[in-house]
Amino acid sequence: MSKSKFVYVTYIRTTADKLWDALTKAEFVKLYWFGMHQDSEWREGSSWAMVDSKGETWDSGKILEADRPHKLVISWHHEHHAAARAEGHSRMTYTIEKAGSVIKLTVTHESDTEDSALITAVSGGWPMVLASLKTFLETGEALPDPRAAA
């Protein structure tokens, strides 16, 4: 049972297959994740990495479960910030469900570390990324990076 957890639910006007592709194909991820992308073969046991536009790995892990287009579970280890890196692996789950004429996406990011620095950090990042993903899928254009205005 996790000690720290972040859960975010959004509803997107798209199909489950288009959402899956947007979550897993690097060319789409770069558009709404502010230049970041993910490298993986998206099969259970395959490696996974979150890479920035300079080719630097920020997070790494492996695919724990891949059930296209319903569920994707990733073992997630942060590589940059010392406090989050020291916590070891967390677990991130995408759950994709049909909800009438739209798709319900639930993102659950959890850690066995109480008061997790990583979960605190992703609690600020996931809403930006998922708002941009939703906008991208519904309009064809991602949001500008809100951090650029700060």
Coordinates of C-alpha atoms in Angstrom, one line a residue:
M1 CA 0.0 0.0 0.0
S2 CA 1.4 3.4 -0.9
K3 CA 2.1 6.0 1.7
S4 CA 2.0 9.0 -0.7
K5 CA -0.4 9.2 -3.7
F6 CA -1.5 11.7 -6.3
V7 CA -4.6 11.0 -8.4
Y8 CA -5.9 13.1 -11.3
V9 CA -9.0 12.4 -13.4
T10 CA -9.9 14.1 -16.6
Y11 CA -12.4 13.6 -19.4
I12 CA -11.2 13.9 -22.9
R13 CA -13.1 14.1 -26.2
T14 CA -11.1 11.4 -28.1
T15 CA -10.9 7.7 -28.5
A16 CA -9.1 5.3 -26.3
D17 CA -6.7 4.4 -29.1
K18 CA -5.9 8.0 -29.9
L19 CA -5.3 8.7 -26.2
W20 CA -3.0 5.6 -25.9
D21 CA -1.0 6.9 -28.9
A22 CA -0.7 10.3 -27.4
L23 CA 0.6 8.8 -24.2
T24 CA 3.1 6.5 -25.8
K25 CA 4.4 7.9 -29.1
A26 CA 7.3 10.3 -28.7
E27 CA 6.3 12.5 -31.5
F28 CA 3.0 13.3 -29.7
V29 CA 4.4 13.4 -26.2
K30 CA 6.9 16.1 -27.2
L31 CA 4.1 18.4 -28.3
Y32 CA 2.1 18.5 -25.1
W33 CA 4.8 17.6 -22.5
F34 CA 6.8 20.8 -23.1
G35 CA 9.6 19.2 -25.1
M36 CA 9.9 16.0 -23.0
H37 CA 9.3 12.6 -24.5
Q38 CA 9.2 9.0 -23.3
D39 CA 11.4 6.1 -24.8
S40 CA 10.0 2.6 -24.4
E41 CA 8.8 -0.4 -26.4
W42 CA 5.7 -0.3 -24.3
R43 CA 5.7 -4.0 -23.4
E44 CA 5.7 -5.5 -20.0
G45 CA 9.3 -5.7 -18.7
S46 CA 10.7 -3.2 -21.3
S47 CA 12.7 -0.2 -20.1
W48 CA 11.2 3.3 -19.9
A49 CA 12.8 6.7 -19.8
M50 CA 11.5 10.4 -19.7
V51 CA 14.0 12.4 -21.8
D52 CA 14.3 16.1 -22.3
S53 CA 14.9 17.9 -25.6
K54 CA 18.7 17.8 -25.0
G55 CA 18.6 14.0 -24.6
E56 CA 19.0 14.0 -20.8
T57 CA 17.1 11.4 -18.9
W58 CA 15.0 12.8 -16.0
D59 CA 13.2 9.7 -15.0
S60 CA 13.7 6.0 -15.8
G61 CA 12.2 2.6 -15.0
K62 CA 10.3 -0.2 -16.6
I63 CA 6.9 -1.1 -17.9
L64 CA 5.1 -3.2 -15.3
E65 CA 1.8 -3.6 -17.2
A66 CA 0.8 -2.6 -20.7
D67 CA -2.8 -3.4 -21.8
R68 CA -3.5 -1.2 -24.9
P69 CA -5.7 0.9 -24.8
H70 CA -6.9 0.4 -21.2
K71 CA -4.0 0.5 -18.7
L72 CA -0.3 1.3 -18.5
V73 CA 1.7 0.9 -15.3
I74 CA 5.3 2.2 -15.1
S75 CA 7.9 1.8 -12.4
W76 CA 9.2 5.4 -12.1
H77 CA 12.6 6.5 -10.7
H78 CA 13.5 10.2 -10.7
E79 CA 17.1 10.9 -11.7
H80 CA 17.6 14.6 -11.1
H81 CA 16.6 16.0 -7.7
A82 CA 18.4 14.4 -4.8
A83 CA 15.5 14.0 -2.4
A84 CA 13.2 12.4 -5.0
R85 CA 16.0 10.3 -6.4
A86 CA 16.8 8.9 -2.9
E87 CA 13.2 7.6 -2.6
G88 CA 13.7 4.9 -5.2
H89 CA 11.0 3.8 -7.5
S90 CA 7.4 5.0 -7.5
R91 CA 4.5 3.6 -9.5
M92 CA 2.5 5.6 -12.1
T93 CA -0.7 4.2 -13.6
Y94 CA -2.7 5.4 -16.6
T95 CA -6.2 4.0 -16.6
I96 CA -8.3 4.7 -19.7
E97 CA -12.0 4.1 -19.7
K98 CA -15.0 4.9 -21.9
A99 CA -17.4 7.3 -20.3
G100 CA -20.3 7.8 -22.6
S101 CA -19.1 9.7 -25.7
V102 CA -15.7 10.7 -24.0
I103 CA -12.7 8.9 -22.5
K104 CA -12.0 9.1 -18.8
L105 CA -8.2 9.2 -18.0
T106 CA -7.1 8.5 -14.5
V107 CA -3.5 9.1 -13.6
T108 CA -2.3 7.6 -10.2
H109 CA 1.2 8.2 -9.1
E110 CA 2.1 6.6 -5.8
S111 CA 5.1 6.0 -3.6
D112 CA 5.9 3.9 -0.5
T113 CA 7.7 6.9 0.9
E114 CA 5.7 8.9 3.5
D115 CA 5.5 12.6 2.5
S116 CA 7.3 11.8 -0.7
A117 CA 9.2 14.6 -2.4
L118 CA 8.5 13.1 -5.8
I119 CA 4.8 12.9 -5.2
T120 CA 4.8 16.5 -4.0
A121 CA 6.7 17.5 -7.2
V122 CA 4.5 15.5 -9.6
S123 CA 1.4 16.9 -8.0
G124 CA 2.4 20.3 -9.5
G125 CA 3.5 18.8 -12.8
W126 CA 0.8 16.4 -13.7
P127 CA -2.0 19.0 -13.9
M128 CA 0.0 21.1 -16.4
V129 CA 0.9 18.1 -18.6
L130 CA -2.6 16.6 -18.5
A131 CA -4.3 19.9 -19.3
S132 CA -1.9 20.3 -22.3
L133 CA -2.7 16.7 -23.3
K134 CA -6.4 17.2 -23.2
T135 CA -6.1 20.5 -25.2
F136 CA -3.9 18.8 -27.7
L137 CA -6.3 15.9 -28.3
E138 CA -9.3 18.1 -28.5
T139 CA -8.0 21.0 -30.6
G140 CA -4.8 19.8 -32.2
E141 CA -2.6 22.3 -30.4
A142 CA -1.0 21.9 -27.0
L143 CA -0.9 24.6 -24.3
P144 CA 2.2 26.8 -24.1
D145 CA 4.4 26.0 -21.2
P146 CA 2.9 27.9 -18.2
R147 CA 6.3 28.0 -16.5
A148 CA 7.8 30.1 -19.4
A149 CA 5.6 33.1 -18.2
A150 CA 6.9 32.9 -14.6

